[in-house]
Short mmCIF file of C-alpha atoms and ligand atoms in Angstrom, two decimals:
data_model
loop_
_atom_site.label_atom_id
_atom_site.label_comp_id
_atom_site.label_asym_id
_atom_site.label_seq_id
_atom_site.Cartn_x
_atom_site.Cartn_y
_atom_site.Cartn_z
CA MET A 1 126.35 118.48 95.10
CA GLU A 2 124.36 115.79 97.17
CA SER A 3 124.62 117.90 100.23
CA GLY A 4 123.32 120.73 98.79
CA ILE A 5 120.34 118.83 97.07
CA SER A 6 119.14 117.24 100.11
CA GLU A 7 119.49 120.58 101.60
CA ILE A 8 116.91 121.83 99.10
CA LYS A 9 114.95 119.20 99.52
CA ARG A 10 114.12 119.53 103.38
CA LEU A 11 113.68 123.31 102.70
CA TYR A 12 111.21 122.84 99.84
CA PRO A 13 108.12 120.09 100.70
CA PHE A 14 107.00 119.49 97.05
CA LYS A 15 107.65 116.78 95.23
CA PHE A 16 110.92 116.11 93.47
CA ARG A 17 110.84 113.83 90.64
CA THR A 18 113.14 111.05 90.68
CA PHE A 19 114.77 110.30 87.27
CA ALA A 20 115.21 106.77 87.02
CA VAL A 21 113.17 107.18 84.01
CA LEU A 22 116.36 108.10 82.06
CA LYS A 23 116.97 104.33 81.97
CA ALA A 24 113.81 103.96 79.96
CA PRO A 25 114.20 103.91 76.26
CA GLY A 26 113.00 107.18 74.01
CA MET A 27 114.55 110.50 73.95
CA LEU A 28 115.28 112.81 77.08
CA SER A 29 112.61 115.45 76.07
CA ASP A 30 109.79 112.71 75.49
CA GLN A 31 110.79 112.09 79.67
CA ILE A 32 110.90 115.70 80.90
CA ARG A 33 108.96 117.96 78.57
CA SER A 34 105.71 117.59 80.93
CA ASP A 35 108.04 119.21 83.64
CA PHE A 36 107.55 122.60 81.38
CA PRO A 37 103.91 123.71 81.54
CA ILE A 38 104.45 126.47 78.84
CA LEU A 39 105.45 124.09 76.29
CA THR A 40 101.58 122.91 76.21
CA ARG A 41 100.48 126.46 74.98
CA GLN A 42 99.84 127.67 71.60
CA VAL A 43 101.07 130.65 69.32
CA HIS A 44 98.95 132.16 66.58
CA GLY A 45 96.47 129.22 66.95
CA LYS A 46 99.43 126.72 66.51
CA PRO A 47 101.57 124.46 69.18
CA LEU A 48 104.45 126.57 70.52
CA VAL A 49 107.91 124.95 69.14
CA TYR A 50 110.54 126.95 71.43
CA LEU A 51 113.74 127.32 69.76
CA ASP A 52 115.14 130.20 71.56
CA ASN A 53 116.91 128.62 74.13
CA ALA A 54 120.10 130.58 74.17
CA ALA A 55 118.10 133.70 74.73
CA THR A 56 116.15 131.95 77.56
CA THR A 57 115.21 128.73 78.52
CA GLN A 58 111.77 127.77 79.61
CA LYS A 59 111.34 126.65 83.45
CA PRO A 60 110.36 123.70 84.81
CA GLN A 61 107.39 123.44 87.20
CA ALA A 62 109.85 122.93 90.13
CA VAL A 63 111.23 126.32 89.68
CA ILE A 64 108.03 128.00 89.51
CA ASP A 65 107.27 126.23 92.68
CA ALA A 66 110.12 127.29 94.60
CA ILE A 67 109.37 130.94 94.12
CA VAL A 68 105.59 130.46 95.24
CA HIS A 69 106.55 128.28 98.05
CA TYR A 70 109.45 130.91 99.01
CA TYR A 71 106.82 133.76 99.00
CA SER A 72 104.04 131.64 100.97
CA HIS A 73 106.28 130.16 103.55
CA TYR A 74 109.44 132.02 104.27
CA ASN A 75 109.99 135.40 102.58
CA SER A 76 112.68 137.09 104.45
CA ASN A 77 115.52 139.44 104.05
CA VAL A 78 118.95 137.25 104.31
CA HIS A 79 121.93 137.47 106.39
CA ARG A 80 120.25 139.94 108.78
CA GLY A 81 117.71 138.89 111.08
CA VAL A 82 117.95 135.99 114.27
CA HIS A 83 114.18 135.44 113.75
CA GLN A 84 112.83 132.38 112.05
CA LEU A 85 111.94 133.39 108.76
CA SER A 86 115.20 135.11 108.00
CA GLN A 87 116.98 132.03 109.34
CA GLU A 88 115.22 129.75 106.92
CA ALA A 89 115.96 132.13 103.79
CA THR A 90 119.47 132.51 104.78
CA ASP A 91 119.68 128.69 104.93
CA ALA A 92 118.37 128.37 101.77
CA PHE A 93 119.89 131.06 99.94
CA GLU A 94 123.40 129.78 101.21
CA ALA A 95 122.47 126.00 100.16
CA VAL A 96 122.19 127.11 96.65
CA ARG A 97 125.61 128.95 96.69
CA THR A 98 126.77 125.14 97.74
CA GLN A 99 124.81 123.82 95.06
CA LEU A 100 126.80 126.36 92.58
CA GLN A 101 129.68 125.51 94.08
CA SER A 102 129.42 121.79 93.75
CA HIS A 103 128.21 122.55 89.81
CA VAL A 104 131.25 124.07 88.78
CA ASN A 105 133.54 122.59 91.40
CA ALA A 106 134.86 125.41 92.65
CA ALA A 107 137.52 125.38 95.77
CA HIS A 108 135.52 127.38 98.13
CA SER A 109 131.78 128.61 98.36
CA HIS A 110 133.17 132.03 98.81
CA GLU A 111 134.50 131.82 95.37
CA VAL A 112 130.95 131.87 94.26
CA ILE A 113 129.36 135.38 93.96
CA PHE A 114 125.74 136.30 93.12
CA THR A 115 125.10 138.89 90.45
CA LYS A 116 122.52 139.73 88.29
CA GLY A 117 123.91 137.83 85.50
CA THR A 118 126.53 137.17 83.13
CA THR A 119 126.63 141.12 81.72
CA ASP A 120 126.69 141.99 85.72
CA SER A 121 129.61 139.38 86.36
CA LEU A 122 131.48 140.29 83.38
CA ASN A 123 131.26 144.00 84.31
CA LEU A 124 132.35 143.41 88.04
CA VAL A 125 135.50 142.25 86.85
CA ALA A 126 136.32 144.71 84.34
CA HIS A 127 135.54 147.54 86.94
CA GLY A 128 137.82 145.65 89.04
CA PHE A 129 140.62 145.82 86.63
CA ARG A 130 140.75 149.53 86.89
CA SER A 131 142.80 149.40 90.00
CA VAL A 132 145.07 146.64 88.27
CA LEU A 133 145.48 147.79 84.86
CA GLN A 134 148.43 150.49 83.48
CA PRO A 135 148.34 152.43 80.45
CA GLY A 136 149.72 150.27 77.62
CA ASP A 137 148.62 146.99 79.48
CA GLU A 138 146.87 144.61 76.87
CA ILE A 139 143.49 143.15 77.15
CA ILE A 140 142.74 140.02 74.63
CA VAL A 141 139.39 139.59 73.76
CA THR A 142 137.98 137.45 70.54
CA GLN A 143 135.93 138.10 67.39
CA LEU A 144 133.40 135.40 68.80
CA GLU A 145 132.48 137.14 71.86
CA HIS A 146 128.91 138.57 72.86
CA HIS A 147 128.81 142.21 73.36
CA SER A 148 128.87 141.71 76.99
CA ASN A 149 132.25 140.27 77.24
CA LEU A 150 133.45 143.06 74.55
CA VAL A 151 131.76 146.40 75.67
CA PRO A 152 133.25 145.84 79.74
CA TRP A 153 136.66 145.63 78.06
CA HIS A 154 136.27 148.80 75.75
CA MET A 155 135.20 150.65 78.80
CA LEU A 156 137.84 149.35 80.67
CA ALA A 157 140.69 150.23 77.95
CA GLU A 158 139.09 153.80 77.86
CA ARG A 159 139.32 153.98 81.57
CA THR A 160 142.82 153.09 82.08
CA GLY A 161 144.92 153.29 78.70
CA ALA A 162 144.95 149.86 77.95
CA ILE A 163 145.06 148.39 74.69
CA ILE A 164 142.69 145.85 73.09
CA ARG A 165 143.56 142.90 70.91
CA PHE A 166 141.41 140.37 69.22
CA ILE A 167 141.85 136.72 68.11
CA PRO A 168 139.80 136.36 64.98
CA MET A 169 137.80 133.32 63.74
CA ASP A 170 137.98 131.51 60.69
CA GLY A 171 135.14 130.57 58.17
CA ARG A 172 133.87 128.04 60.24
CA GLY A 173 133.78 130.13 63.39
CA VAL A 174 136.74 128.78 64.87
CA LEU A 175 139.29 130.91 66.92
CA ASP A 176 142.79 131.35 65.03
CA GLN A 177 145.27 130.23 67.97
CA THR A 178 148.14 131.00 65.93
CA VAL A 179 147.12 134.69 65.92
CA TYR A 180 146.03 134.11 69.81
CA GLU A 181 149.75 132.90 70.72
CA SER A 182 151.24 135.56 68.67
CA LEU A 183 149.19 138.58 70.37
CA LEU A 184 150.41 136.86 74.26
CA ASN A 185 153.44 138.94 75.48
CA PRO A 186 154.52 140.18 79.10
CA ARG A 187 152.05 143.20 78.61
CA THR A 188 148.73 140.84 78.52
CA LYS A 189 147.06 141.15 81.46
CA VAL A 190 143.36 139.98 80.64
CA VAL A 191 142.35 137.34 78.28
CA ALA A 192 138.47 137.19 77.81
CA PHE A 193 136.87 134.68 75.77
CA ASN A 194 133.40 132.63 75.83
CA HIS A 195 133.40 128.79 76.59
CA ILE A 196 130.67 128.72 73.93
CA SER A 197 129.50 131.20 71.14
CA ASN A 198 125.87 132.01 71.33
CA ALA A 199 125.69 132.91 67.92
CA LEU A 200 127.20 129.72 66.41
CA GLY A 201 127.74 126.98 69.11
CA THR A 202 131.57 127.06 68.68
CA ILE A 203 133.07 125.19 71.84
CA ASN A 204 136.42 126.87 72.62
CA PRO A 205 139.23 124.75 74.10
CA VAL A 206 139.17 126.85 77.40
CA LYS A 207 141.83 124.70 79.06
CA GLU A 208 144.49 125.19 76.28
CA MET A 209 143.82 128.81 75.93
CA THR A 210 143.86 129.36 79.86
CA ALA A 211 147.23 127.58 80.25
CA LYS A 212 148.79 130.04 77.29
CA ALA A 213 147.65 132.82 79.11
CA HIS A 214 148.88 132.02 82.58
CA ALA A 215 152.27 131.51 80.89
CA VAL A 216 152.53 134.83 80.30
CA GLY A 217 150.80 135.95 83.83
CA ALA A 218 147.38 137.29 82.53
CA ALA A 219 144.29 136.48 84.22
CA VAL A 220 141.46 134.60 82.13
CA VAL A 221 137.98 135.57 82.23
CA VAL A 222 135.26 133.21 80.66
CA ASP A 223 131.84 134.01 79.76
CA GLY A 224 130.27 130.84 80.41
CA ALA A 225 126.61 131.86 79.94
CA GLN A 226 126.28 129.23 76.77
CA ALA A 227 128.14 126.53 78.13
CA LEU A 228 126.65 125.99 81.75
CA PRO A 229 123.06 124.79 80.41
CA HIS A 230 124.81 122.31 78.22
CA ALA A 231 127.97 120.95 80.10
CA ALA A 232 129.78 119.80 83.17
CA VAL A 233 132.03 122.65 83.86
CA ASP A 234 134.92 122.32 86.17
CA VAL A 235 136.55 125.67 87.01
CA GLN A 236 139.40 123.81 89.02
CA ASP A 237 140.37 121.96 86.10
CA LEU A 238 140.30 124.32 83.26
CA ASP A 239 142.09 126.82 85.73
CA VAL A 240 140.29 129.73 84.72
CA ASP A 241 140.47 132.82 87.14
CA PHE A 242 137.03 134.06 86.52
CA TYR A 243 133.66 132.19 85.09
CA SER A 244 130.56 133.53 84.64
CA GLY A 245 126.92 132.30 83.71
CA SER A 246 123.11 133.55 83.96
CA ALA A 247 120.60 131.48 85.87
CA HIS A 248 117.75 132.20 83.17
CA LYS A 249 119.56 130.31 80.13
CA MET A 250 119.87 127.23 82.74
CA TYR A 251 116.11 126.58 83.21
CA GLY A 252 116.26 129.20 86.22
CA PRO A 253 114.89 132.60 86.80
CA THR A 254 115.66 135.94 85.24
CA GLY A 255 117.75 138.36 87.11
CA ILE A 256 120.32 136.59 88.86
CA GLY A 257 123.81 134.72 88.10
CA LEU A 258 127.11 133.66 88.71
CA LEU A 259 130.38 134.92 88.81
CA TYR A 260 133.00 132.32 90.19
CA GLY A 261 136.66 133.98 90.87
CA LYS A 262 139.67 132.47 92.45
CA THR A 263 140.16 133.34 96.11
CA GLU A 264 143.32 135.45 95.29
CA TRP A 265 141.86 137.19 92.59
CA LEU A 266 138.57 138.23 94.29
CA GLU A 267 140.66 139.37 97.50
CA LYS A 268 142.74 141.50 95.23
CA LEU A 269 140.04 143.31 93.31
CA PRO A 270 137.94 146.00 94.68
CA PRO A 271 134.34 146.02 95.73
CA TYR A 272 131.86 146.71 92.78
CA GLN A 273 129.29 148.51 94.56
CA GLY A 274 128.91 149.96 98.21
CA GLY A 275 125.93 149.58 100.64
CA GLY A 276 124.49 147.11 102.94
CA GLU A 277 126.00 143.85 103.61
CA MET A 278 129.25 144.23 102.16
CA ILE A 279 131.32 146.23 104.82
CA GLN A 280 132.72 145.37 107.98
CA ASP A 281 133.10 148.83 109.67
CA VAL A 282 131.24 152.08 108.66
CA ASP A 283 131.96 155.31 110.18
CA VAL A 284 130.78 158.74 108.41
CA THR A 285 134.11 159.44 106.81
CA SER A 286 135.20 155.95 105.68
CA SER A 287 134.33 152.28 105.57
CA THR A 288 136.08 148.75 105.87
CA TYR A 289 134.80 145.76 103.84
CA ALA A 290 133.30 142.33 104.31
CA GLY A 291 135.21 139.10 103.28
CA LEU A 292 134.20 136.69 100.61
CA PRO A 293 131.88 136.91 99.00
CA HIS A 294 129.73 139.52 100.73
CA LYS A 295 132.34 141.82 99.87
CA PHE A 296 130.71 141.83 96.40
CA GLU A 297 127.11 141.44 97.10
CA ALA A 298 125.93 145.27 98.13
CA GLY A 299 122.41 145.50 98.92
CA THR A 300 119.35 143.00 99.31
CA PRO A 301 120.09 140.12 96.63
CA ASN A 302 117.54 138.84 94.42
CA ILE A 303 116.48 135.85 97.08
CA GLU A 304 113.83 134.35 95.16
CA ALA A 305 115.52 133.83 92.10
CA VAL A 306 118.81 132.36 93.82
CA ILE A 307 116.44 129.95 95.57
CA ALA A 308 114.60 129.25 92.32
CA TRP A 309 117.79 128.55 90.66
CA GLY A 310 118.62 126.14 93.54
CA ALA A 311 115.60 124.64 92.36
CA ALA A 312 116.53 124.31 88.52
CA LEU A 313 120.14 123.14 89.54
CA THR A 314 118.41 120.21 91.26
CA TRP A 315 116.36 119.20 88.38
CA MET A 316 119.44 119.58 85.83
CA HIS A 317 121.18 117.11 88.27
CA GLN A 318 118.09 114.75 88.29
CA VAL A 319 118.12 114.65 84.62
CA GLY A 320 121.79 114.62 84.65
CA VAL A 321 124.05 116.99 82.85
CA ALA A 322 125.55 114.44 80.71
CA ASN A 323 122.00 113.33 79.65
CA ILE A 324 121.01 116.91 78.65
CA GLN A 325 124.52 117.13 76.77
CA ALA A 326 124.19 113.49 74.88
CA HIS A 327 120.54 114.48 73.76
CA GLU A 328 121.39 118.15 72.32
CA ASP A 329 124.52 116.18 70.54
CA GLU A 330 122.23 113.87 68.88
CA LEU A 331 119.50 116.67 68.16
CA LEU A 332 122.33 119.13 66.80
CA ALA A 333 123.52 116.58 64.33
CA TYR A 334 119.81 115.52 63.57
CA GLY A 335 119.10 119.41 62.91
CA THR A 336 122.01 120.12 60.69
CA ALA A 337 121.18 117.38 58.08
CA LEU A 338 117.61 118.62 58.31
CA LEU A 339 118.19 122.19 57.49
CA GLY A 340 121.59 121.70 55.26
CA ALA A 341 119.03 119.50 52.80
CA ILE A 342 116.91 122.38 52.34
CA PRO A 343 118.14 124.25 48.98
CA GLY A 344 119.36 127.83 49.61
CA VAL A 345 120.06 127.33 53.67
CA LYS A 346 123.39 128.22 54.81
CA ILE A 347 124.98 127.11 58.17
CA TYR A 348 126.90 129.35 59.86
CA GLY A 349 129.10 127.75 62.49
CA THR A 350 130.50 124.63 61.69
CA ALA A 351 133.17 124.37 64.33
CA PRO A 352 134.22 120.87 64.69
CA GLN A 353 133.72 121.43 68.54
CA LYS A 354 130.07 122.53 68.35
CA ALA A 355 127.15 122.90 70.62
CA ALA A 356 123.58 122.76 70.01
CA VAL A 357 122.97 126.41 67.89
CA LEU A 358 121.83 126.27 64.46
CA SER A 359 122.59 129.72 63.20
CA PHE A 360 121.53 130.06 59.31
CA ASN A 361 120.21 132.15 56.22
CA VAL A 362 118.39 131.18 53.40
CA ALA A 363 119.63 132.89 50.00
CA GLY A 364 118.10 135.88 48.81
CA LEU A 365 115.88 136.28 52.10
CA HIS A 366 116.50 138.32 54.99
CA PRO A 367 116.50 136.93 58.37
CA TYR A 368 114.02 138.91 59.59
CA ASP A 369 111.44 138.03 57.34
CA VAL A 370 112.09 134.60 57.72
CA GLY A 371 111.81 134.64 61.78
CA THR A 372 108.50 136.45 61.56
CA LEU A 373 107.04 134.15 59.10
CA LEU A 374 108.17 131.36 61.44
CA ASP A 375 106.37 132.86 64.30
CA GLN A 376 103.58 132.80 62.38
CA MET A 377 103.75 128.90 62.39
CA GLY A 378 104.20 128.90 66.08
CA ILE A 379 108.16 128.53 65.97
CA ALA A 380 110.17 130.77 68.00
CA VAL A 381 113.67 131.17 66.80
CA ARG A 382 115.73 134.11 67.10
CA THR A 383 116.72 136.62 64.31
CA GLY A 384 119.56 139.48 64.18
CA GLN A 385 122.89 139.60 65.13
CA HIS A 386 122.53 137.72 68.47
CA CYS A 387 124.88 140.83 70.38
CA THR A 388 127.42 139.37 68.39
CA GLN A 389 127.99 142.58 65.75
CA PRO A 390 131.70 141.32 65.03
CA ILE A 391 130.65 138.05 64.04
CA MET A 392 128.03 139.18 61.78
CA ASP A 393 130.42 141.72 60.29
CA GLY A 394 133.04 138.69 59.66
CA PHE A 395 130.12 136.89 57.67
CA GLY A 396 129.23 140.00 55.84
CA VAL A 397 125.48 139.52 56.95
CA PRO A 398 122.87 141.65 58.48
CA GLY A 399 122.21 138.52 61.21
CA THR A 400 120.86 134.91 60.76
CA ILE A 401 118.26 132.78 62.05
CA ARG A 402 119.02 130.92 65.23
CA ALA A 403 117.35 127.83 66.70
CA SER A 404 119.09 126.92 69.83
CA LEU A 405 118.31 123.87 71.49
CA ALA A 406 117.61 122.65 75.16
CA ALA A 407 117.12 119.50 76.96
CA TYR A 408 113.26 119.46 75.97
CA THR A 409 113.81 120.16 72.31
CA SER A 410 112.83 117.15 70.27
CA LYS A 411 113.22 115.67 66.96
CA GLU A 412 109.18 116.59 66.22
CA ASP A 413 110.60 120.41 67.05
CA LEU A 414 113.00 120.27 64.39
CA ASP A 415 111.15 118.54 61.79
CA GLN A 416 108.41 121.18 62.21
CA LEU A 417 111.06 123.71 62.08
CA ALA A 418 112.26 122.39 58.83
CA ARG A 419 108.75 121.71 57.28
CA ALA A 420 107.82 125.82 58.54
CA LEU A 421 111.01 127.04 57.10
CA GLU A 422 110.20 125.26 53.25
CA ARG A 423 106.68 126.85 53.75
CA ALA A 424 108.18 130.29 54.53
CA ILE A 425 110.75 129.91 51.64
CA ALA A 426 107.56 129.05 49.29
CA LEU A 427 105.96 131.95 50.55
CA LEU A 428 108.65 134.77 50.32
CA ALA A 429 110.57 133.41 46.85
N1 PLP B 1 127.00 135.83 77.20
C1 PLP B 1 126.92 135.05 76.21
C2 PLP B 1 127.49 134.00 75.24
C3 PLP B 1 125.41 135.07 76.10
O1 PLP B 1 125.07 134.16 75.20
C4 PLP B 1 124.39 136.00 76.62
C5 PLP B 1 122.99 136.22 76.41
O2 PLP B 1 122.54 135.68 75.44
C6 PLP B 1 125.57 136.96 77.71
C7 PLP B 1 126.65 136.80 77.91
C8 PLP B 1 124.59 137.98 78.60
O3 PLP B 1 123.74 137.04 79.28
P1 PLP B 1 122.61 137.89 80.36
O4 PLP B 1 121.98 138.87 79.32
O5 PLP B 1 122.04 137.00 81.18
O6 PLP B 1 123.54 138.92 81.09
#
């Protein structure tokens, strides 16, 4: 990580903060909120309380500055020109690949593929498995998945004749490991599951589930969209074959994401898209493909977003991923107690291992109505199915209200949520 950060600091002359402040007393959120200009705005005349971080996080000034700086000083295409601007852009772009390699502890930087986001990463892998699966092969998914880790596998099954099996959750939102073990067999070729559920916050035992899948020779594909913002991820320790994430959920820009893949798998899978930069040789009737990572990066990438993601990673590491996790864990306990004490509130997702998501409903009230009133009071929460219809069906609800936390979330934010919720209940009752 250090070499990546010093490269970014060299390339970006704007000032980075030094987070010695974390040694000072007080909550993390007090010390970093001023990095996020949007948090000072008002909504419907009320101060914004932003609790929709699982959908997307807000961006620190360093990320906004990185985009402006790139376009003001070295906008150019990457990997193409010998000219100075292209060299600078390529250096900055590739430095972020190295940062990400360190961030997830990948063995090689070519194992980090830039994609449009988690959805794109998962589609890339599922598309690649078209050439691997045979009719009757089995793909295991789980009830806890975001649709982006279900639909690509459904499409793959339709295309190849493979069969989808699934691991159900229990009433707490915990995956049934006994069912999982009973599903594994030599026909299992892929096991796809998330690290952290976006709807419930459940943290899945990735390492244990991966070892079980590998015991029958299956590849493991992990949706890490909600884990990368909240916890240190070590893909080598987890031993997963693929791991995906989105920059916009970890203080970075939209339109850019990561696919980590083990070298042997990335070499085995065919390219996802064809075009410039992913080739070795092209004549009018045939092509050969470039090596990793370029084989999976056809066309001009989202250069500004990659570079700004580097600034977001630098920001996260200056704050400290462990500090972010500890802060969110403390707030999760605080918010759970606060909401749980409000009559009629039911919290969904009570796994013992849980990340900072509070999904809840109020007896007799539709989540949409509650969410609309909360918005009028300046509180941004998400309402609905959260792209996880199988979870909602499992609980027999049309949706939930979801408050999802981030590094800058404060106890005051949660106090305001609780007060606003009580007012909304009184108004709707
Ligand atoms: N997986 C999970 C667990 C998510 O929470 C999300 C987004 O909410 C996604 C996948 C899809 O991410 P993106 O829309 O950035 O591709």
